XYZ file of C-alpha atoms in Angstrom:
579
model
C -25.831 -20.326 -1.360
C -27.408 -21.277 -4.927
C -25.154 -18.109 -6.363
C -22.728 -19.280 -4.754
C -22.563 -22.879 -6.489
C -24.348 -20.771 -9.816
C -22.607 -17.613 -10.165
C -24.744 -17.429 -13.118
C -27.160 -16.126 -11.240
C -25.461 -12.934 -9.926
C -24.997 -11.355 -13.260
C -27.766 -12.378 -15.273
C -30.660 -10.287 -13.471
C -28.776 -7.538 -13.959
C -28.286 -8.377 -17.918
C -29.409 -5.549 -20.522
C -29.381 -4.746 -24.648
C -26.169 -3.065 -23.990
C -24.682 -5.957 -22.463
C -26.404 -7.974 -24.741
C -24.752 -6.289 -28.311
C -21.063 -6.454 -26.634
C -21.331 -9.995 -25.829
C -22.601 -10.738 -29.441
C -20.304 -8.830 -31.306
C -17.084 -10.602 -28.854
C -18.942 -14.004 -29.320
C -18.726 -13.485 -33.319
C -15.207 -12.417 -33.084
C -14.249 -15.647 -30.905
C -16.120 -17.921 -32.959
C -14.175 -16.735 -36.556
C -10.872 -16.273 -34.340
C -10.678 -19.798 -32.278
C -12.039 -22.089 -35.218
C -8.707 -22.290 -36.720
C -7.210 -22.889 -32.957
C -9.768 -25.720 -32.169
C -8.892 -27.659 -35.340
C -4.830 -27.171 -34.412
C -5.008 -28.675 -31.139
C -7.334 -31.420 -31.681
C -4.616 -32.677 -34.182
C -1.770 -31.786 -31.893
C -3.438 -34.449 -29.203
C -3.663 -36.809 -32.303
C -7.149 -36.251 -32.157
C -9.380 -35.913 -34.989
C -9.962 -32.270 -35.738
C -13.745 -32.295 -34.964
C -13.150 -32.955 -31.832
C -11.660 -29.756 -31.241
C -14.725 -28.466 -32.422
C -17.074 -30.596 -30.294
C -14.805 -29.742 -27.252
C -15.491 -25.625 -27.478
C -19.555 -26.504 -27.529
C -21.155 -27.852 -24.831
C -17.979 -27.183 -22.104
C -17.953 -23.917 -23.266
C -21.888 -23.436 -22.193
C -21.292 -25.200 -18.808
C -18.727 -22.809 -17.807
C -20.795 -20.128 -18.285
C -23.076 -21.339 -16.118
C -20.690 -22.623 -13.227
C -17.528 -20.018 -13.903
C -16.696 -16.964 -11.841
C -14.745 -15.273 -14.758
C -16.889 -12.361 -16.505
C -14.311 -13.087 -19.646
C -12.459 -16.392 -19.693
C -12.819 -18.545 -22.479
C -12.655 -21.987 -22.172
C -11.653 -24.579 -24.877
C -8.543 -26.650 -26.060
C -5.419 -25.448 -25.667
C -1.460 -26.088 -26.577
C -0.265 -27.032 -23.416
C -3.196 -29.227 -22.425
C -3.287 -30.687 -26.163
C 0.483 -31.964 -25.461
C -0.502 -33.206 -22.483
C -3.460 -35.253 -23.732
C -1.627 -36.610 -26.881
C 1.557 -37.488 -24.599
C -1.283 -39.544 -22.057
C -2.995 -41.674 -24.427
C -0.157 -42.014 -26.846
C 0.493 -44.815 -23.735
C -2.491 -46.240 -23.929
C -3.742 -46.718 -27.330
C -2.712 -46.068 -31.135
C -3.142 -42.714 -32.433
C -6.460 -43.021 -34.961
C -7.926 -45.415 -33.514
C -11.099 -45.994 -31.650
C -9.324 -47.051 -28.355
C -7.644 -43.828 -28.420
C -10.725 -41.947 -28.721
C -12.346 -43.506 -26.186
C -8.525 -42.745 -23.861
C -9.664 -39.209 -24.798
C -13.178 -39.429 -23.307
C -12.402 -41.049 -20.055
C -9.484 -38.425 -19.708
C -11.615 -35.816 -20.151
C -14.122 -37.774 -17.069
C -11.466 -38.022 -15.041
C -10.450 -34.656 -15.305
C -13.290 -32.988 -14.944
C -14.389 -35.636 -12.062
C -11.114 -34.106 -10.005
C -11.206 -30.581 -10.664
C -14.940 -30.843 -9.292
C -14.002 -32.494 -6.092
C -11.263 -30.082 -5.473
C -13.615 -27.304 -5.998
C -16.054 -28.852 -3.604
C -13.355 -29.454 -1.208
C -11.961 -26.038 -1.470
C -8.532 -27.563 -2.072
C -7.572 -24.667 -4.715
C -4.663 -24.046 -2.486
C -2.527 -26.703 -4.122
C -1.486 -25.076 -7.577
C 0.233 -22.324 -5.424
C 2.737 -25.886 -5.108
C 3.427 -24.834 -8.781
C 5.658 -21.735 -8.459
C 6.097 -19.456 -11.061
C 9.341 -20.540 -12.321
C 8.547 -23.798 -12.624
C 5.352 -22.757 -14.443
C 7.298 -20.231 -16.921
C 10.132 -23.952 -17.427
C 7.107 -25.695 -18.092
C 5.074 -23.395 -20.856
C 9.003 -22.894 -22.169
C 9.890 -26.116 -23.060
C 6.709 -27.750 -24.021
C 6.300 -24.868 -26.298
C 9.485 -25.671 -27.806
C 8.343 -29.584 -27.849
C 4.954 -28.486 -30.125
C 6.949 -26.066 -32.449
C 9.620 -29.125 -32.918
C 6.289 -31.368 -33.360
C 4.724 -28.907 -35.604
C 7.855 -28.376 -38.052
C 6.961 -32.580 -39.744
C 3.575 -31.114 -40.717
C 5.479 -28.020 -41.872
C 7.623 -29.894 -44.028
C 5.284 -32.324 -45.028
C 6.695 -35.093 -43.248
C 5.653 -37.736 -40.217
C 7.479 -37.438 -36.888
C 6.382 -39.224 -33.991
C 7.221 -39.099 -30.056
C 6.755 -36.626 -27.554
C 10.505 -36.091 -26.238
C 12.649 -33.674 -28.004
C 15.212 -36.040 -28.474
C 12.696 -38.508 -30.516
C 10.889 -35.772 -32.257
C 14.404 -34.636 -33.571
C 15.050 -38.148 -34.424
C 11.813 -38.731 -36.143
C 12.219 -35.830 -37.983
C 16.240 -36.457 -39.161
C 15.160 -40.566 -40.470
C 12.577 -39.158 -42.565
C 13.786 -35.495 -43.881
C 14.628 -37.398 -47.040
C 10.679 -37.129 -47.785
C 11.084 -33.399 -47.343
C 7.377 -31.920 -49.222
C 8.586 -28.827 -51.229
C 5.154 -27.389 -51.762
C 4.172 -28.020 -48.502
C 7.099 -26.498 -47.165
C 6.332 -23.473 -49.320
C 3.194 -23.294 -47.841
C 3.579 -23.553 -44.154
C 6.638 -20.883 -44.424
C 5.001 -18.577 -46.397
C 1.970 -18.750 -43.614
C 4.537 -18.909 -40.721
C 5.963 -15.561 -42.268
C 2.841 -14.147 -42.709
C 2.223 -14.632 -39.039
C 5.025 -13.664 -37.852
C 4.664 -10.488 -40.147
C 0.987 -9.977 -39.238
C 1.478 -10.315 -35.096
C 4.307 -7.702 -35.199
C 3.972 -4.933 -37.713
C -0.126 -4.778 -38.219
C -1.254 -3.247 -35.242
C 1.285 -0.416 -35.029
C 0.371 -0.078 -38.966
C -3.463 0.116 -38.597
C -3.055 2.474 -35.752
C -1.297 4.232 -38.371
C -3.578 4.433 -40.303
C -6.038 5.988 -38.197
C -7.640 3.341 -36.590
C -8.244 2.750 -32.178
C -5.829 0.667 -30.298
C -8.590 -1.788 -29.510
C -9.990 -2.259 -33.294
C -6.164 -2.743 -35.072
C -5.227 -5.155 -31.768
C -8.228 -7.179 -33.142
C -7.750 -7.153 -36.633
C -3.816 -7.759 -36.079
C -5.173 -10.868 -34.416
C -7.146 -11.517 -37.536
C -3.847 -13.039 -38.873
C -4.618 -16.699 -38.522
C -8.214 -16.347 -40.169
C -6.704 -15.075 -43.123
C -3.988 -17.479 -43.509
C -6.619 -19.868 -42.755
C -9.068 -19.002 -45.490
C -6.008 -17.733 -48.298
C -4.769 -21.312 -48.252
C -7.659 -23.488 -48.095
C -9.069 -20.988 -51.179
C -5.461 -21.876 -52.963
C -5.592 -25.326 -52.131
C -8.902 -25.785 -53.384
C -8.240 -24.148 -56.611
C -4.761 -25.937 -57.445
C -5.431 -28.986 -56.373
C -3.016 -29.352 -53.534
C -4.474 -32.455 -51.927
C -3.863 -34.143 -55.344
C -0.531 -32.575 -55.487
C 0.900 -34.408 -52.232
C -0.268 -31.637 -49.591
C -1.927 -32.676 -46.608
C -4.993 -31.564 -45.763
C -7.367 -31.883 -42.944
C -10.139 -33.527 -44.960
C -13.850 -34.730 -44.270
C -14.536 -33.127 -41.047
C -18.526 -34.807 -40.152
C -21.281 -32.710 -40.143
C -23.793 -32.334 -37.509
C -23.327 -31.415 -33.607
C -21.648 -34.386 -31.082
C -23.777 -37.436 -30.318
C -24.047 -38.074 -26.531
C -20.832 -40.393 -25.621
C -20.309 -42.864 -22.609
C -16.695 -43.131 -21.625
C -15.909 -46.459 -21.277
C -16.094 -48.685 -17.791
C -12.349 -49.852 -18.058
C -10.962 -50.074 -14.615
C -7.182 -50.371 -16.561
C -7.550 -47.772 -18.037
C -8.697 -45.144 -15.982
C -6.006 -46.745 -13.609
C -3.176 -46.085 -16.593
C -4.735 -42.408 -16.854
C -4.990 -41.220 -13.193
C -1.827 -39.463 -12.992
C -2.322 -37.680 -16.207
C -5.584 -36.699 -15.741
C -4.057 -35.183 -12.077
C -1.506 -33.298 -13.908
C -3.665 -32.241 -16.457
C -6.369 -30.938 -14.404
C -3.445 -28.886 -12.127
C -1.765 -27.351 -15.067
C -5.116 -26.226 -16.683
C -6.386 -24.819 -13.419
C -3.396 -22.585 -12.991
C -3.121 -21.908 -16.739
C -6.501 -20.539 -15.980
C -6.714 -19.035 -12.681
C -3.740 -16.593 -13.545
C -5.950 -15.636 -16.845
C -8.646 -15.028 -15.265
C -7.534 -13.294 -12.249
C -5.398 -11.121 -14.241
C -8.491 -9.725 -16.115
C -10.736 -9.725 -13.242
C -8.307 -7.410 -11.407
C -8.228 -5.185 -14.539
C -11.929 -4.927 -14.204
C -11.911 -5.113 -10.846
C -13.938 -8.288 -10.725
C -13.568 -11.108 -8.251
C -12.483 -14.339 -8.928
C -13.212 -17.951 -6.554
C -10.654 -20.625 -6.914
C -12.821 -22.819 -5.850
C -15.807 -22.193 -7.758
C -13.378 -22.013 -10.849
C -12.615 -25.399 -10.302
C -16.244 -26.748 -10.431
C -16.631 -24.803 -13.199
C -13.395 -25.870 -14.767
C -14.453 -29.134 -13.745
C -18.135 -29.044 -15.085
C -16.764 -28.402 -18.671
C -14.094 -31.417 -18.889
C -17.321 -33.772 -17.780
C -18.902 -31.695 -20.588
C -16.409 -32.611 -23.038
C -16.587 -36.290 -22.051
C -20.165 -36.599 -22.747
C -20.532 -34.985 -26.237
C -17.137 -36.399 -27.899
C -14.346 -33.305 -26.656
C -11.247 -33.764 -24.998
C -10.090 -31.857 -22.148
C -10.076 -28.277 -22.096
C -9.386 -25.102 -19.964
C -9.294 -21.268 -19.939
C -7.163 -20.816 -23.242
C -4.524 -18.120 -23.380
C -5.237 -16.336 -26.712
C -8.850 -16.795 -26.764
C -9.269 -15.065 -23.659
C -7.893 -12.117 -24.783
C -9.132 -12.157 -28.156
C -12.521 -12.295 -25.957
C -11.614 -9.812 -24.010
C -11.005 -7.015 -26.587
C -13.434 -8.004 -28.713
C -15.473 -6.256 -25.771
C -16.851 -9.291 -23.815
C -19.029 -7.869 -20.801
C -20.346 -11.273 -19.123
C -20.023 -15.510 -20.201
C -22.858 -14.731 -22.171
C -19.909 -14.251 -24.787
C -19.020 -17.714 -24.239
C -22.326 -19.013 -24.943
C -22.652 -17.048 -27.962
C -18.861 -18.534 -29.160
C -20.097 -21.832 -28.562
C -23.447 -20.933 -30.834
C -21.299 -19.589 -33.602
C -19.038 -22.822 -33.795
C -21.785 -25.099 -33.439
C -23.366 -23.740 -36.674
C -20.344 -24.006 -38.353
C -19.627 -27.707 -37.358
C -23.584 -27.918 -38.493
C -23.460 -26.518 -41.673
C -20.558 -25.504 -42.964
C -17.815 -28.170 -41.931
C -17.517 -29.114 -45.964
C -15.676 -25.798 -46.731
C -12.650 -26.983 -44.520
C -11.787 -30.072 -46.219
C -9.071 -28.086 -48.550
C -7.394 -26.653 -45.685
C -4.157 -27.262 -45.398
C -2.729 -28.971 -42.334
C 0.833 -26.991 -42.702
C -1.575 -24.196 -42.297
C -2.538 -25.250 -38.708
C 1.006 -26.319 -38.059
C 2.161 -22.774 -38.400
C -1.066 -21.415 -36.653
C 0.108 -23.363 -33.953
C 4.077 -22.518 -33.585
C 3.650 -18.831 -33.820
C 1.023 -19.175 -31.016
C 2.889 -21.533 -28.686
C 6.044 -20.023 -29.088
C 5.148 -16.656 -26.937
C 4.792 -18.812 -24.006
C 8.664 -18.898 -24.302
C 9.575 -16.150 -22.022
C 13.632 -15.354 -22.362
C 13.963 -11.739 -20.309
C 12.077 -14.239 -17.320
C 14.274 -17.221 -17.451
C 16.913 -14.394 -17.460
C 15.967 -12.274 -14.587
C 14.900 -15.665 -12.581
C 19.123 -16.673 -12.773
C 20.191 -13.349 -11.951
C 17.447 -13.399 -9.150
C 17.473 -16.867 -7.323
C 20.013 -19.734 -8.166
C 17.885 -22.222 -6.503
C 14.801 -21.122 -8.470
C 16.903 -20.796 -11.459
C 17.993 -24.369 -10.899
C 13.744 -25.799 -10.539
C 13.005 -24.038 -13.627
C 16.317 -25.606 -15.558
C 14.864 -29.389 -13.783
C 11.341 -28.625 -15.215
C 12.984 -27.311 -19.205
C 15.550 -30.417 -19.448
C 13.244 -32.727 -18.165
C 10.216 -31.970 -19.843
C 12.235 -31.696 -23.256
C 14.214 -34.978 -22.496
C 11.529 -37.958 -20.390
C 8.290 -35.853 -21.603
C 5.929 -33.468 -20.087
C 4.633 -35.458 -17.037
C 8.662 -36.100 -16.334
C 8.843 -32.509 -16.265
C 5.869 -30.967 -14.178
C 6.257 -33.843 -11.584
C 10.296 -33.518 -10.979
C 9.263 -29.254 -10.675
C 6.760 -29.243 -8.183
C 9.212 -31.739 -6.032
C 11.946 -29.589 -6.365
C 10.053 -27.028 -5.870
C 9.186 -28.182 -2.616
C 12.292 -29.988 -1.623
C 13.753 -26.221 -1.539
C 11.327 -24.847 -0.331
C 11.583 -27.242 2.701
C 15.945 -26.795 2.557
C 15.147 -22.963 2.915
C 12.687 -22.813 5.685
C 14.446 -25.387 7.665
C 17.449 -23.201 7.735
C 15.562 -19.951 8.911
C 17.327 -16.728 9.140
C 17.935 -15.101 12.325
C 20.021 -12.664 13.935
C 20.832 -10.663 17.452
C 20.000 -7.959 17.467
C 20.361 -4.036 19.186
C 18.878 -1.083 19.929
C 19.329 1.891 17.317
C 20.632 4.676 19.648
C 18.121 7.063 20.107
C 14.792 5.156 18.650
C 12.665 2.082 19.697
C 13.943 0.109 16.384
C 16.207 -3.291 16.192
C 18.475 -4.006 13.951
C 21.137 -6.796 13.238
C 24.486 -6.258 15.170
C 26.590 -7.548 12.096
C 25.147 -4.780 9.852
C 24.321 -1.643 11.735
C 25.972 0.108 14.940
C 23.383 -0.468 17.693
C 23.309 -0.875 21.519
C 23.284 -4.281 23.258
C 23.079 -5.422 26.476
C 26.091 -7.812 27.438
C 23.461 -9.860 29.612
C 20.759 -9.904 27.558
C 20.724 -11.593 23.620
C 17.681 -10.429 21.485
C 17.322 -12.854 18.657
C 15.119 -12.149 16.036
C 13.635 -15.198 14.124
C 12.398 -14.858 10.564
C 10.441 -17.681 9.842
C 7.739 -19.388 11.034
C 8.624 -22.539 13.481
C 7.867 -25.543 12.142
C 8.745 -29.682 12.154
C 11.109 -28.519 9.470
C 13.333 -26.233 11.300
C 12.163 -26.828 14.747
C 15.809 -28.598 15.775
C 18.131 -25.746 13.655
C 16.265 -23.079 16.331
C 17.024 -25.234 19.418
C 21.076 -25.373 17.772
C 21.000 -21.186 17.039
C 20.103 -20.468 20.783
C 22.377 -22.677 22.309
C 25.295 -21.359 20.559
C 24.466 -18.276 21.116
C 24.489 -19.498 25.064
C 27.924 -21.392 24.870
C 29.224 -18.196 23.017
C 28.252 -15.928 25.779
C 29.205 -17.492 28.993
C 27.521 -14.102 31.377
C 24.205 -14.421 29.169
C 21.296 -14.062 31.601
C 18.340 -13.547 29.422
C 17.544 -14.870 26.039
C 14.539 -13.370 24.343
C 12.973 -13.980 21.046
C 11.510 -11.784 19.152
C 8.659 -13.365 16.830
C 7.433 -10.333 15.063
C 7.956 -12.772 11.350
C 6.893 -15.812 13.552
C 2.811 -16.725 11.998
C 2.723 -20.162 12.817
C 4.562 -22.830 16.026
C 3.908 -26.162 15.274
C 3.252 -29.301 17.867
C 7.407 -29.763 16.620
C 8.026 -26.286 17.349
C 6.578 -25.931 20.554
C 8.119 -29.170 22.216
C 11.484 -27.733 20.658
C 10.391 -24.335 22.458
C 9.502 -25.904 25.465
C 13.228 -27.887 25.387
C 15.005 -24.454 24.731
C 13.263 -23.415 27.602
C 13.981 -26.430 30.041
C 18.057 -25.989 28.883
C 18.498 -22.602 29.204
C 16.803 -22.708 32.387
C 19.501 -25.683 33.485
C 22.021 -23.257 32.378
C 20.743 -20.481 34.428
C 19.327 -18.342 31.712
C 16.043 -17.088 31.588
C 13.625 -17.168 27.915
C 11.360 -14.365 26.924
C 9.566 -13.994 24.260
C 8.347 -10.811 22.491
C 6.172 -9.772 19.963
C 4.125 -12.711 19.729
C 1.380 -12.522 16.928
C -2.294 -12.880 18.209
C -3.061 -16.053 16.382
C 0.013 -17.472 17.744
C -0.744 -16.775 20.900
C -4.221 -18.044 21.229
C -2.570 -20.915 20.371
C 0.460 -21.258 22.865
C -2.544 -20.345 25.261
C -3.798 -23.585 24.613
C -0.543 -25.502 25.858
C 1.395 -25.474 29.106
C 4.268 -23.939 27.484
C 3.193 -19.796 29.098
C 2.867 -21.858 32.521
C 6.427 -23.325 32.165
C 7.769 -20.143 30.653
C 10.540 -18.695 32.800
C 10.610 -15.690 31.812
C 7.753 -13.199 30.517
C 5.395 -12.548 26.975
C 6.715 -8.665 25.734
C 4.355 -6.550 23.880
C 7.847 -5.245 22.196
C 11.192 -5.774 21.996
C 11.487 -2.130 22.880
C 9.640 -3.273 26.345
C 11.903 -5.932 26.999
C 14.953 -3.664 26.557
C 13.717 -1.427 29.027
C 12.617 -3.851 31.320
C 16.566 -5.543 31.001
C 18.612 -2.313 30.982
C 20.067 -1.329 34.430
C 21.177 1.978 33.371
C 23.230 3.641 30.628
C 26.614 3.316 32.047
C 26.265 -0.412 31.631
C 25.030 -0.641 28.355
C 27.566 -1.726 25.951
C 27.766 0.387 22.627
C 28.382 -1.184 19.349
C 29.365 -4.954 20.934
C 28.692 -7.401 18.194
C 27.349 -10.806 19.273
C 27.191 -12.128 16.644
């Protein structure tokens, strides 16, 4: 039970020097890789950058301890950034101390759900995000950061967090257009760009292993990183007109108390809900990807408590919320990471730098981060999926399009909220229209197949109707109308039997509308069997008086109803389609 609720303690008995030098070497990597990343984001959520710093300490340790994931690495990210800066931008002015404390209770609030889903085992409620509406989400808020992230590019102020503001922001003040800012933050951009296509396949080249030149090509944004704050230093940018990201404080986080506002943690429910979903599935697929590759084992559950543990981290030591980040779990990964020791060693590494050596980022400039940023955030963008999801399903086509236009037009709450109810809403249209179809005996074999698309025997008394859904409130009426006309189309029918081989669940709605089918056709001189019946569905009925009131009989197979129905070959009908 203790490992259970401390999965720390199922690896760390087992922990060894070997184990010990890979998790060192992938917590160094992390540390120099995410610093840049930390700083982005804080100033994406219109934080100030140290708190993107404070927010990959302490959360980062109590993940470790509470987390499932052997690799994940947990921190600020783009997405969740948005998210945050969209929330408080509601509730308080960017800057100042209001919003800071927005940030703090956010992060509480956050972390105080994600717990009590974990201890509730209620990790079955992302799966109401479905993949396409996931992919329109990442998509277009990607596209809302890059749009954000082109004003510090250009060396200009935009604010909003709507395309169609951003892009107005940005068009009333391109007249202050920053030329050697510009300069910079394309010539890092291209760098980027440059460095996260061609590098790898040229160090591999050049005769180094897959898994060194996929590290170094990742290197890209540390060397932008240190090349311009080095130039700006030594030209004098900041005097020049360039922003920069300035005094970052020395020193770890003091202990902070998010504040007792009952408005405001009223105004930042819902965001902290939303929040706290999207980071948990931004996570869960990361981590369960890599867990499978290592063949690992992930809890949902447990991830949320551990999830959850790190946001009330971050609210207690000046963070913001956080999650399992994208890129720094696979930078963790290939830097060799064996356990969350890794983690714990990142979270060492940046603390020393926000300790000591905070002054040697005061040159850097903040076009730098903006391009950091965009070339990160805009891989989330995934065209060949939005592709194969219109060629694939209209009406998932058609949640993901909902989720894009909405998130880029009312915002990113707008967005997530109207795709997880359409989501739903067809999800609800589809099931209550279950397919079904009559079906007939392959000549020769014990297999059933649909009269309409193969040539199979029937029995002109008998209608075999296969259902391929399970019965719910939903659909429980749309059954009762298929077996009726099927009835009034057949006027000799004698026996109606339905096959629930695809049948895992019957409702209290589905069993009175079973138990009506059964009182009508029985009026109408027609006898109901059913066939195939699942064992957990059974126990079930078992527990009613429907099998009492049943007029017919419970088939092990349809094949065994077709025997017990079929008088003799010269009165079986070949190839009669009824339906």
């Amino acid at each position: 039970m203790l490992k259970r609720y401390l999965p720390v303690l199922s690896w760390l008995p087992h922990y060894n020097r070997r184990l010990l030098g890979a998790d060192l070497l992938a917590g160094v990597i992390v540390t120099a890789m995410v610093i840049p990343q930390s700083l982005a984001y804080a100033l994406l959520a219109g934080l100030p950058a140290v708190v993107g710093l404070y927010a990959s300490l302490l959360p980062a340790v109590l993940y470790a301890l509470l987390g499932t994931s052997r690799t994940l690495a947990v921190g600020p990210v783009a997405i969740i950034a948005l998210m945050t800066g969209a929330a408080l931008s509601n509730v308080a002015t960017p800057g100042s101390a209001a919003y800071l404390q927005a940030a703090l209770v956010l992060s509480l609030l956050s972390g105080a759900m994600l717990v009590a889903m974990g201890l509730l085992r209620l990790g079955f409620f992302a799966n109401f995000l479905s993949h396409p509406v996931i992919a329109g989400f990442l998509a277009s808020s990607a596209v809302l950061i890059a749009i954000s992230q082109a004003a510090h590019l250009a060396g200009i102020s935009a604010s909003g967090y709507t395309a169609l503001t951003l892009l107005a922001s940005l068009a009333d003040h391109l007249h202050r257009l920053h030329w050697p800012t510009l300069a910079i933050g394309l010539g890092t951009l291209l760098f980027l760009v440059a460095s996260r296509r061609y590098s790898r396949p040229l160090l591999i080249k050049l005769g180094l292993a897959a898994p060194t030149a996929g590290l170094l090509a990742r290197s890209g944004p540390v060397l932008a990183v240190l090349a311009t704050t080095l130039l700006s230093w030594q030209l004098g940018l900041e005097e020049r007109g360039v922003a920069v990201v300035g005094a970052i404080p020395g020193g770890l986080p003091a202990l902070t108390l998010p504040e007792l506002d009952l408005g405001l943690w009223r105004a930042l429910l819902m965001p902290a809900l939303l929040i706290s979903v999207v980071g948990f599935v931004e996570s869960i697929s990361m981590a369960q990807m890599l867990a499978a590759k290592r063949r690992q084992r992930i809890s949902p559950n447990q991830e949320l408590v551990g999830l959850g543990g790190a946001n009330l981290a971050a609210a207690f030591t000046a963070g913001m919320p956080v999650t399992g980040g994208l890129s720094r779990t696979v930078i963790n990964d290939e830097a060799g990471a064996r356990t969350p020791l890794a983690g714990l060693f990142a979270a060492l590494g940046i603390g020393l730098v926000t300790l000591l050596f905070t002054p040697l980022l005061h040159h850097l400039p903040i076009t730098t981060l903006a391009a950091t940023i965009t070339v990160a955030i805009l891989t989330l963008v995934d065209i060949p999926l939005i592709r194969q999801t219109w060629r694939y399903s209209r009406s998932d086509f058609s949640a993901m399009a909902a989720t894009i236009l909405l998130t880029l037009t009312e915002g990113v709450e707008a967005g997530i909220i109207s795709g997880v109810l359409l989501s739903i809403g067809l999800f609800l249209y589809r099931t209550s229209r279950p397919h079904s179809a009559v079906v007939g005996r392959i000549r020769g074999t014990e297999h059933f197949r649909s009269t309409q698309r193969h040539e199979v025997e029937t029995l002109g008394h008998v209608a075999f109707l296969r259902i391929d859904e399970s019965l719910y409130f939903a659909n429980a009426r749309y059954l009762e109308d298929t077996v009726m006309q099927i009835v009034a189309r057949y006027p000799g029918l004698e026996h109606v039997v339905l096959i629930c081989s695809a049948v895992n669940l019957i409702d209290a709605s589905a069993l009175e509308s079973l138990e009506a089918i059964n009182e009508r056709l029985n009026e109408a001189g027609v006898t109901l069997h059913l066939a195939e019946v699942k064992g957990p569905v059974m126990d079930r009925l078992k527990r009613s008086d429907f099998l009492d009131d049943l007029t017919g009989r419970v088939f092990l197979s349809t094949f065994a109803a077709w025997q017990a129905f079929r008088p003799s070959p010269s009165e079986t009908a070949h190839g009669e389609a009824m339906e």
